[in-house]
Structure formats: C-alpha cells, structure tokens
PDB file of C-alpha atoms in Angstrom:
ATOM      1  CA  SER A 142     -10.943 -11.594  -3.482  1.00  0.00           C
ATOM      2  CA  GLN A 143      -7.443 -11.644  -1.875  1.00  0.00           C
ATOM      3  CA  GLN A 144      -7.645  -8.282  -0.133  1.00  0.00           C
ATOM      4  CA  GLY A 145      -8.545  -7.629   3.424  1.00  0.00           C
ATOM      5  CA  GLU A 146     -11.475  -5.484   4.423  1.00  0.00           C
ATOM      6  CA  GLU A 147     -11.248  -3.128   7.382  1.00  0.00           C
ATOM      7  CA  ASP A 148     -13.917  -2.325   9.806  1.00  0.00           C
ATOM      8  CA  PRO A 149     -15.190   0.245  10.777  1.00  0.00           C
ATOM      9  CA  GLN A 150     -14.827   2.460   7.730  1.00  0.00           C
ATOM     10  CA  ALA A 151     -14.505   5.509  10.041  1.00  0.00           C
ATOM     11  CA  LEU A 152     -13.805   6.002  13.689  1.00  0.00           C
ATOM     12  CA  SER A 153     -13.809   9.176  15.676  1.00  0.00           C
ATOM     13  CA  ILE A 154     -12.407   9.242  19.235  1.00  0.00           C
ATOM     14  CA  GLN A 155     -11.014  11.628  21.815  1.00  0.00           C
ATOM     15  CA  GLU A 156      -7.333  11.990  22.455  1.00  0.00           C
ATOM     16  CA  GLY A 157      -6.247   9.579  25.087  1.00  0.00           C
ATOM     17  CA  GLU A 158      -8.832   6.913  24.148  1.00  0.00           C
ATOM     18  CA  ASN A 159      -7.946   3.633  22.611  1.00  0.00           C
ATOM     19  CA  ALA A 160      -8.868   2.862  18.965  1.00  0.00           C
ATOM     20  CA  THR A 161      -9.533  -0.652  17.645  1.00  0.00           C
ATOM     21  CA  MET A 162      -9.897  -1.434  13.989  1.00  0.00           C
ATOM     22  CA  ASN A 163     -10.414  -4.804  12.400  1.00  0.00           C
ATOM     23  CA  CYS A 164      -9.455  -6.588   9.220  1.00  0.00           C
ATOM     24  CA  SER A 165     -11.118  -9.701   7.769  1.00  0.00           C
ATOM     25  CA  TYR A 166      -9.860 -11.655   4.835  1.00  0.00           C
ATOM     26  CA  LYS A 167     -10.932 -14.677   2.733  1.00  0.00           C
ATOM     27  CA  THR A 168      -7.792 -16.440   1.522  1.00  0.00           C
ATOM     28  CA  SER A 169      -5.052 -18.204   3.460  1.00  0.00           C
ATOM     29  CA  ILE A 170      -2.196 -16.003   4.261  1.00  0.00           C
ATOM     30  CA  ASN A 171       1.536 -16.198   5.364  1.00  0.00           C
ATOM     31  CA  ASN A 172       1.466 -12.901   6.998  1.00  0.00           C
ATOM     32  CA  LEU A 173      -0.556  -9.769   7.393  1.00  0.00           C
ATOM     33  CA  GLN A 174       0.610  -6.247   7.545  1.00  0.00           C
ATOM     34  CA  TRP A 175      -0.796  -2.896   8.831  1.00  0.00           C
ATOM     35  CA  TYR A 176       0.044   0.441   7.281  1.00  0.00           C
ATOM     36  CA  ARG A 177      -0.906   4.079   8.059  1.00  0.00           C
ATOM     37  CA  GLN A 178      -1.542   6.738   5.360  1.00  0.00           C
ATOM     38  CA  ASN A 179      -1.728  10.450   6.308  1.00  0.00           C
ATOM     39  CA  SER A 180      -4.060  12.458   4.061  1.00  0.00           C
ATOM     40  CA  GLY A 181      -3.334  11.231   0.490  1.00  0.00           C
ATOM     41  CA  ARG A 182       0.433  10.630   1.050  1.00  0.00           C
ATOM     42  CA  GLY A 183       2.588   7.544   0.968  1.00  0.00           C
ATOM     43  CA  LEU A 184       1.843   4.622   3.268  1.00  0.00           C
ATOM     44  CA  VAL A 185       3.967   3.976   6.312  1.00  0.00           C
ATOM     45  CA  HIS A 186       4.446   0.333   7.430  1.00  0.00           C
ATOM     46  CA  LEU A 187       3.358  -0.263  11.003  1.00  0.00           C
ATOM     47  CA  ILE A 188       3.699  -3.899  11.740  1.00  0.00           C
ATOM     48  CA  LEU A 189       3.975  -7.322  10.154  1.00  0.00           C
ATOM     49  CA  ILE A 190       2.398 -10.418  11.884  1.00  0.00           C
ATOM     50  CA  ARG A 191       3.145 -13.880  10.552  1.00  0.00           C
ATOM     51  CA  SER A 192       0.497 -16.619  10.331  1.00  0.00           C
ATOM     52  CA  ASN A 193       2.125 -18.585  13.169  1.00  0.00           C
ATOM     53  CA  GLU A 194       1.888 -15.540  15.507  1.00  0.00           C
ATOM     54  CA  ARG A 195      -1.119 -14.514  17.550  1.00  0.00           C
ATOM     55  CA  GLU A 196      -0.146 -11.179  18.886  1.00  0.00           C
ATOM     56  CA  LYS A 197       2.491  -8.635  18.315  1.00  0.00           C
ATOM     57  CA  HIS A 198       3.354  -5.281  19.937  1.00  0.00           C
ATOM     58  CA  SER A 199       5.156  -2.200  18.755  1.00  0.00           C
ATOM     59  CA  GLY A 200       5.071   0.815  21.081  1.00  0.00           C
ATOM     60  CA  ARG A 201       1.392   1.784  21.382  1.00  0.00           C
ATOM     61  CA  LEU A 202       0.291  -0.601  18.819  1.00  0.00           C
ATOM     62  CA  ARG A 203      -0.944  -4.093  19.384  1.00  0.00           C
ATOM     63  CA  VAL A 204      -1.930  -6.415  16.543  1.00  0.00           C
ATOM     64  CA  THR A 205      -3.691  -9.734  16.915  1.00  0.00           C
ATOM     65  CA  LEU A 206      -4.219 -12.417  14.277  1.00  0.00           C
ATOM     66  CA  ASP A 207      -6.836 -15.236  14.381  1.00  0.00           C
ATOM     67  CA  THR A 208      -6.291 -17.459  11.318  1.00  0.00           C
ATOM     68  CA  SER A 209      -9.242 -19.583  12.203  1.00  0.00           C
ATOM     69  CA  LYS A 210     -11.563 -16.606  11.925  1.00  0.00           C
ATOM     70  CA  LYS A 211      -9.467 -15.055   9.156  1.00  0.00           C
ATOM     71  CA  SER A 212      -9.325 -11.792  11.043  1.00  0.00           C
ATOM     72  CA  SER A 213      -6.885  -9.343  12.577  1.00  0.00           C
ATOM     73  CA  SER A 214      -7.198  -6.388  14.811  1.00  0.00           C
ATOM     74  CA  LEU A 215      -5.132  -3.236  15.351  1.00  0.00           C
ATOM     75  CA  LEU A 216      -5.303  -1.577  18.734  1.00  0.00           C
ATOM     76  CA  ILE A 217      -3.810   1.952  19.213  1.00  0.00           C
ATOM     77  CA  THR A 218      -3.608   2.755  22.926  1.00  0.00           C
ATOM     78  CA  ALA A 219      -3.624   6.303  24.392  1.00  0.00           C
ATOM     79  CA  SER A 220      -4.322   7.777  20.975  1.00  0.00           C
ATOM     80  CA  ARG A 221      -2.937  11.196  19.990  1.00  0.00           C
ATOM     81  CA  ALA A 222      -4.105  13.801  17.477  1.00  0.00           C
ATOM     82  CA  ALA A 223      -1.126  12.825  15.349  1.00  0.00           C
ATOM     83  CA  ASP A 224      -2.596   9.263  14.949  1.00  0.00           C
ATOM     84  CA  THR A 225      -5.326  10.807  12.745  1.00  0.00           C
ATOM     85  CA  ALA A 226      -4.872   8.906   9.510  1.00  0.00           C
ATOM     86  CA  SER A 227      -6.273   6.076   7.413  1.00  0.00           C
ATOM     87  CA  TYR A 228      -5.233   2.599   8.443  1.00  0.00           C
ATOM     88  CA  PHE A 229      -4.984  -0.308   6.009  1.00  0.00           C
ATOM     89  CA  CYS A 230      -4.433  -4.068   6.370  1.00  0.00           C
ATOM     90  CA  ALA A 231      -2.554  -5.829   3.581  1.00  0.00           C
ATOM     91  CA  THR A 232      -2.641  -9.536   2.844  1.00  0.00           C
ATOM     92  CA  LYS A 233      -0.291 -11.504   0.601  1.00  0.00           C
ATOM     93  CA  GLU A 234       1.946  -8.317   0.783  1.00  0.00           C
ATOM     94  CA  PHE A 235       0.031  -6.592  -2.100  1.00  0.00           C
ATOM     95  CA  TYR A 236      -3.688  -6.624  -1.383  1.00  0.00           C
ATOM     96  CA  PHE A 237      -5.000  -3.725   0.690  1.00  0.00           C
ATOM     97  CA  GLY A 238      -8.509  -3.128   1.956  1.00  0.00           C
ATOM     98  CA  SER A 239     -10.320   0.213   1.702  1.00  0.00           C
ATOM     99  CA  GLY A 240      -9.116   1.227   5.128  1.00  0.00           C
ATOM    100  CA  THR A 241     -10.392   2.668   8.406  1.00  0.00           C
ATOM    101  CA  LYS A 242     -10.353   6.438   8.630  1.00  0.00           C
ATOM    102  CA  LEU A 243      -9.382   7.386  12.211  1.00  0.00           C
ATOM    103  CA  ASN A 244      -9.988  10.891  13.609  1.00  0.00           C
ATOM    104  CA  VAL A 245      -8.520  11.619  17.003  1.00  0.00           C
ATOM    105  CA  LYS A 246      -9.983  14.778  18.377  1.00  0.00           C
ATOM    106  CA  PRO A 247      -7.732  16.953  20.687  1.00  0.00           C
TER     107      PRO A 247
ATOM    108  CA  ASP B 876      19.733   7.472   3.336  1.00  0.00           C
ATOM    109  CA  ALA B 877      17.244   8.434   0.572  1.00  0.00           C
ATOM    110  CA  GLY B 878      13.848   7.029   0.767  1.00  0.00           C
ATOM    111  CA  VAL B 879      11.595   6.128  -2.226  1.00  0.00           C
ATOM    112  CA  THR B 880      11.299   9.047  -4.588  1.00  0.00           C
ATOM    113  CA  GLN B 881       8.669   9.507  -7.343  1.00  0.00           C
ATOM    114  CA  SER B 882       8.383  11.963 -10.161  1.00  0.00           C
ATOM    115  CA  PRO B 883       6.520  13.982 -11.128  1.00  0.00           C
ATOM    116  CA  THR B 884       4.479  14.964  -8.156  1.00  0.00           C
ATOM    117  CA  HIS B 885       1.394  16.012 -10.096  1.00  0.00           C
ATOM    118  CA  LEU B 886       0.437  15.426 -13.712  1.00  0.00           C
ATOM    119  CA  ILE B 887      -2.516  16.475 -15.852  1.00  0.00           C
ATOM    120  CA  LYS B 888      -3.149  14.574 -19.088  1.00  0.00           C
ATOM    121  CA  THR B 889      -5.910  14.351 -21.707  1.00  0.00           C
ATOM    122  CA  ARG B 890      -7.932  11.255 -22.546  1.00  0.00           C
ATOM    123  CA  GLY B 891      -6.129   9.042 -25.002  1.00  0.00           C
ATOM    124  CA  GLN B 892      -2.646  10.313 -24.160  1.00  0.00           C
ATOM    125  CA  GLN B 893       0.127   8.286 -22.717  1.00  0.00           C
ATOM    126  CA  VAL B 894       1.980   8.908 -19.421  1.00  0.00           C
ATOM    127  CA  THR B 895       5.233   7.744 -17.784  1.00  0.00           C
ATOM    128  CA  LEU B 896       5.746   7.850 -14.136  1.00  0.00           C
ATOM    129  CA  ARG B 897       9.109   7.246 -12.494  1.00  0.00           C
ATOM    130  CA  CYS B 898      10.275   5.765  -9.224  1.00  0.00           C
ATOM    131  CA  SER B 899      13.617   5.412  -7.465  1.00  0.00           C
ATOM    132  CA  PRO B 900      13.737   2.819  -4.682  1.00  0.00           C
ATOM    133  CA  LYS B 901      15.154   3.177  -1.261  1.00  0.00           C
ATOM    134  CA  SER B 902      18.833   2.647  -1.165  1.00  0.00           C
ATOM    135  CA  GLY B 903      19.635  -1.090  -0.968  1.00  0.00           C
ATOM    136  CA  HIS B 904      16.263  -2.257  -2.242  1.00  0.00           C
ATOM    137  CA  ASP B 905      15.903  -4.257  -5.396  1.00  0.00           C
ATOM    138  CA  THR B 906      12.199  -4.783  -5.813  1.00  0.00           C
ATOM    139  CA  VAL B 907       9.676  -2.196  -6.812  1.00  0.00           C
ATOM    140  CA  SER B 908       5.850  -2.478  -6.769  1.00  0.00           C
ATOM    141  CA  TRP B 909       3.306  -0.039  -8.260  1.00  0.00           C
ATOM    142  CA  TYR B 910      -0.141   0.717  -6.907  1.00  0.00           C
ATOM    143  CA  GLN B 911      -3.168   2.800  -8.040  1.00  0.00           C
ATOM    144  CA  GLN B 912      -5.153   4.440  -5.356  1.00  0.00           C
ATOM    145  CA  ALA B 913      -8.449   6.129  -6.224  1.00  0.00           C
ATOM    146  CA  LEU B 914      -9.821   8.810  -3.838  1.00  0.00           C
ATOM    147  CA  GLY B 915     -11.203   7.223  -0.671  1.00  0.00           C
ATOM    148  CA  GLN B 916     -10.056   3.650  -1.655  1.00  0.00           C
ATOM    149  CA  GLY B 917      -7.111   1.502  -0.701  1.00  0.00           C
ATOM    150  CA  PRO B 918      -4.142   0.932  -2.962  1.00  0.00           C
ATOM    151  CA  GLN B 919      -4.727  -1.484  -5.827  1.00  0.00           C
ATOM    152  CA  PHE B 920      -1.731  -3.582  -6.760  1.00  0.00           C
ATOM    153  CA  ILE B 921      -0.659  -3.087 -10.471  1.00  0.00           C
ATOM    154  CA  PHE B 922       2.574  -5.098 -10.664  1.00  0.00           C
ATOM    155  CA  GLN B 923       5.927  -5.909  -9.109  1.00  0.00           C
ATOM    156  CA  TYR B 924       9.330  -5.796 -10.716  1.00  0.00           C
ATOM    157  CA  TYR B 925      12.336  -7.794  -9.470  1.00  0.00           C
ATOM    158  CA  GLU B 926      15.584  -8.406 -11.433  1.00  0.00           C
ATOM    159  CA  GLU B 927      14.159  -6.275 -14.278  1.00  0.00           C
ATOM    160  CA  GLU B 928      11.232  -8.546 -14.797  1.00  0.00           C
ATOM    161  CA  GLU B 929       7.584  -8.287 -14.074  1.00  0.00           C
ATOM    162  CA  ARG B 930       7.122 -10.996 -11.339  1.00  0.00           C
ATOM    163  CA  GLN B 931       3.579 -10.492 -10.229  1.00  0.00           C
ATOM    164  CA  ARG B 932       0.631  -8.559 -11.747  1.00  0.00           C
ATOM    165  CA  GLY B 933      -2.765  -7.466 -10.348  1.00  0.00           C
ATOM    166  CA  ASN B 934      -5.980  -7.091 -12.276  1.00  0.00           C
ATOM    167  CA  PHE B 935      -5.029  -4.319 -14.568  1.00  0.00           C
ATOM    168  CA  PRO B 936      -5.262  -4.203 -18.375  1.00  0.00           C
ATOM    169  CA  ASP B 937      -2.230  -4.322 -20.723  1.00  0.00           C
ATOM    170  CA  ARG B 938      -2.471  -0.515 -21.111  1.00  0.00           C
ATOM    171  CA  PHE B 939      -0.521  -0.505 -17.904  1.00  0.00           C
ATOM    172  CA  SER B 940       3.139  -1.557 -18.455  1.00  0.00           C
ATOM    173  CA  GLY B 941       6.331  -1.088 -16.663  1.00  0.00           C
ATOM    174  CA  HIS B 942      10.122  -1.425 -16.677  1.00  0.00           C
ATOM    175  CA  GLN B 943      12.865  -1.771 -14.238  1.00  0.00           C
ATOM    176  CA  PHE B 944      16.282  -0.663 -14.958  1.00  0.00           C
ATOM    177  CA  PRO B 945      19.724  -2.141 -13.788  1.00  0.00           C
ATOM    178  CA  ASN B 946      19.942   0.475 -11.008  1.00  0.00           C
ATOM    179  CA  TYR B 947      16.528  -0.863  -9.791  1.00  0.00           C
ATOM    180  CA  SER B 948      14.593   2.264 -10.632  1.00  0.00           C
ATOM    181  CA  SER B 949      11.348   1.807 -12.333  1.00  0.00           C
ATOM    182  CA  GLU B 950       8.800   3.300 -14.675  1.00  0.00           C
ATOM    183  CA  LEU B 951       5.099   2.909 -15.004  1.00  0.00           C
ATOM    184  CA  ASN B 952       3.598   3.572 -18.442  1.00  0.00           C
ATOM    185  CA  VAL B 953      -0.140   3.959 -19.095  1.00  0.00           C
ATOM    186  CA  ASN B 954      -1.377   4.146 -22.644  1.00  0.00           C
ATOM    187  CA  ALA B 955      -4.707   5.391 -24.027  1.00  0.00           C
ATOM    188  CA  LEU B 956      -5.568   7.234 -20.748  1.00  0.00           C
ATOM    189  CA  LEU B 957      -9.130   7.018 -19.580  1.00  0.00           C
ATOM    190  CA  LEU B 958     -10.902   9.401 -17.144  1.00  0.00           C
ATOM    191  CA  GLY B 959     -10.975   6.520 -14.648  1.00  0.00           C
ATOM    192  CA  ASP B 960      -7.101   6.391 -14.558  1.00  0.00           C
ATOM    193  CA  SER B 961      -7.197   9.553 -12.518  1.00  0.00           C
ATOM    194  CA  ALA B 962      -5.643   8.529  -9.190  1.00  0.00           C
ATOM    195  CA  LEU B 963      -2.690   8.642  -6.901  1.00  0.00           C
ATOM    196  CA  TYR B 964       0.036   6.281  -8.190  1.00  0.00           C
ATOM    197  CA  LEU B 965       2.258   4.909  -5.503  1.00  0.00           C
ATOM    198  CA  CYS B 966       5.522   3.177  -5.747  1.00  0.00           C
ATOM    199  CA  ALA B 967       6.870   0.909  -3.074  1.00  0.00           C
ATOM    200  CA  SER B 968      10.270  -0.662  -2.769  1.00  0.00           C
ATOM    201  CA  SER B 969      11.409  -3.617  -0.707  1.00  0.00           C
ATOM    202  CA  LEU B 970      14.264  -6.133  -0.565  1.00  0.00           C
ATOM    203  CA  GLY B 971      13.806  -9.403  -2.301  1.00  0.00           C
ATOM    204  CA  GLN B 972      10.525 -11.281  -2.685  1.00  0.00           C
ATOM    205  CA  GLY B 973       9.912 -12.794   0.695  1.00  0.00           C
ATOM    206  CA  PRO B 974       7.317 -11.559   3.195  1.00  0.00           C
ATOM    207  CA  MET B 975       8.424  -8.021   2.995  1.00  0.00           C
ATOM    208  CA  ARG B 976       7.964  -4.667   4.451  1.00  0.00           C
ATOM    209  CA  GLN B 977       7.360  -2.136   1.809  1.00  0.00           C
ATOM    210  CA  TYR B 978       8.533   1.433   1.831  1.00  0.00           C
ATOM    211  CA  PHE B 979       6.198   3.772  -0.072  1.00  0.00           C
ATOM    212  CA  GLY B 980       7.032   6.920  -1.994  1.00  0.00           C
ATOM    213  CA  PRO B 981       4.795  10.060  -1.702  1.00  0.00           C
ATOM    214  CA  GLY B 982       2.941   9.206  -4.962  1.00  0.00           C
ATOM    215  CA  THR B 983       2.192  10.912  -8.258  1.00  0.00           C
ATOM    216  CA  ARG B 984      -1.246  12.448  -8.581  1.00  0.00           C
ATOM    217  CA  LEU B 985      -2.483  11.901 -12.051  1.00  0.00           C
ATOM    218  CA  THR B 986      -5.519  13.770 -13.378  1.00  0.00           C
ATOM    219  CA  VAL B 987      -7.026  12.794 -16.706  1.00  0.00           C
ATOM    220  CA  THR B 988      -9.361  15.451 -18.317  1.00  0.00           C
TER     221      THR B 988
END
C-alpha cells in the first residue's frame, strides 16, 4: 500500500491544548504532505515536507519527518475550536490515509 | 482569482446509469486530479490529467474515465453506476507534475440509488 495511515483515528482536546497526530507509511517517498478537511468539504493544504527535511514550521503547525522510521507527525499548538477538522497525510502526492478526526472543545 | 470549481454540487443517479462530473482548475494550473471519498474515509486517487492525457491512475476500474480539455478543465465519467460509487468526488488542481501542492474543489456529492 502506498498510502499513509494516521493515528489516532480520533482526538478530542480542550481549546488551548496541543494536538499531535501521526502518520506512518510503507514505501519510500520524496515528500509528505498534510491536509485539513472541514466536515465533508474540500481539502486544504497545510504543509509539504521533503524527504531531506526533518522538521518544518508554519504558524502554529509543526511537522516532523523521520524517513528511517517511515513516520511523520503533525503538531498543532494552542489549538482553537476552528481547528476542529479531519487531518490527512498524503504520500507520493496522491495517496491519503483515513485521517485523524480532531475535535477541539471550547 | 477563482479557486477550483466543481459542478454539480449534488447528484442523484440510479444504478446502471452514467454520470459526468466537471471541474475547472484554479487559474494558472494545468494539472487536474480526481479523487473518490467515501464517508468516513480518506480520498482515494482515481487519476491525474496533464496536457490532455491521463498520466497516472489509481486502482479504479475502466468504468471510471476522464478527459481534459485545452483550457485545462476536466470531466470525470462513471459508467454502469453501482451503489458503492456513492461518495464525494473531489477534483484537485496543481501546476506541473513535480512535488506539488494541490488545491481542492468543494466536491460533488453523488448518491446512487
């Protein structure tokens, strides 16, 4: 399988807390991307990390990539209710996992 | 600057029928990819069109076909609809074929009865 798999499947936290979700994959990759989807709508690109990068930041988002373990993590700091969404990792551009459903309670 | 648009928004079809979904890419983009997303699942890659040709294809049967026009817009056709084809169909556009950020449309919700 070329797709990544996110973990946990669901995560519920309080506003202000940090949220961490993980992605594992099986094949070699050139890059890995994270996307967000609000309730059955189109996906929004969050961040792309290349295979030669170990960490990348964008605002409150921090993504790490460990190619030796074939895994990536997405950290959202100081979460807000508006961060409630499903988060997907994508490998080889096209292959998405089943996602982590994040619920941030106000 | 218009983003990715898809039509129609919703569609109800009967088993065995055929359906055509349409997508206009973001201005300046030349590559269109199509995905099927079942409820509670991640998007599954159907195929990608670039320069009016299918460049890559996921694990979908030949009932799923597509087309890209000279203005880069695209159509997804599904023949002999099955109940299992009920899903959200997403179109994504990007520039070129390198490691790319994709911009997604809002999707077409297809229900097969």
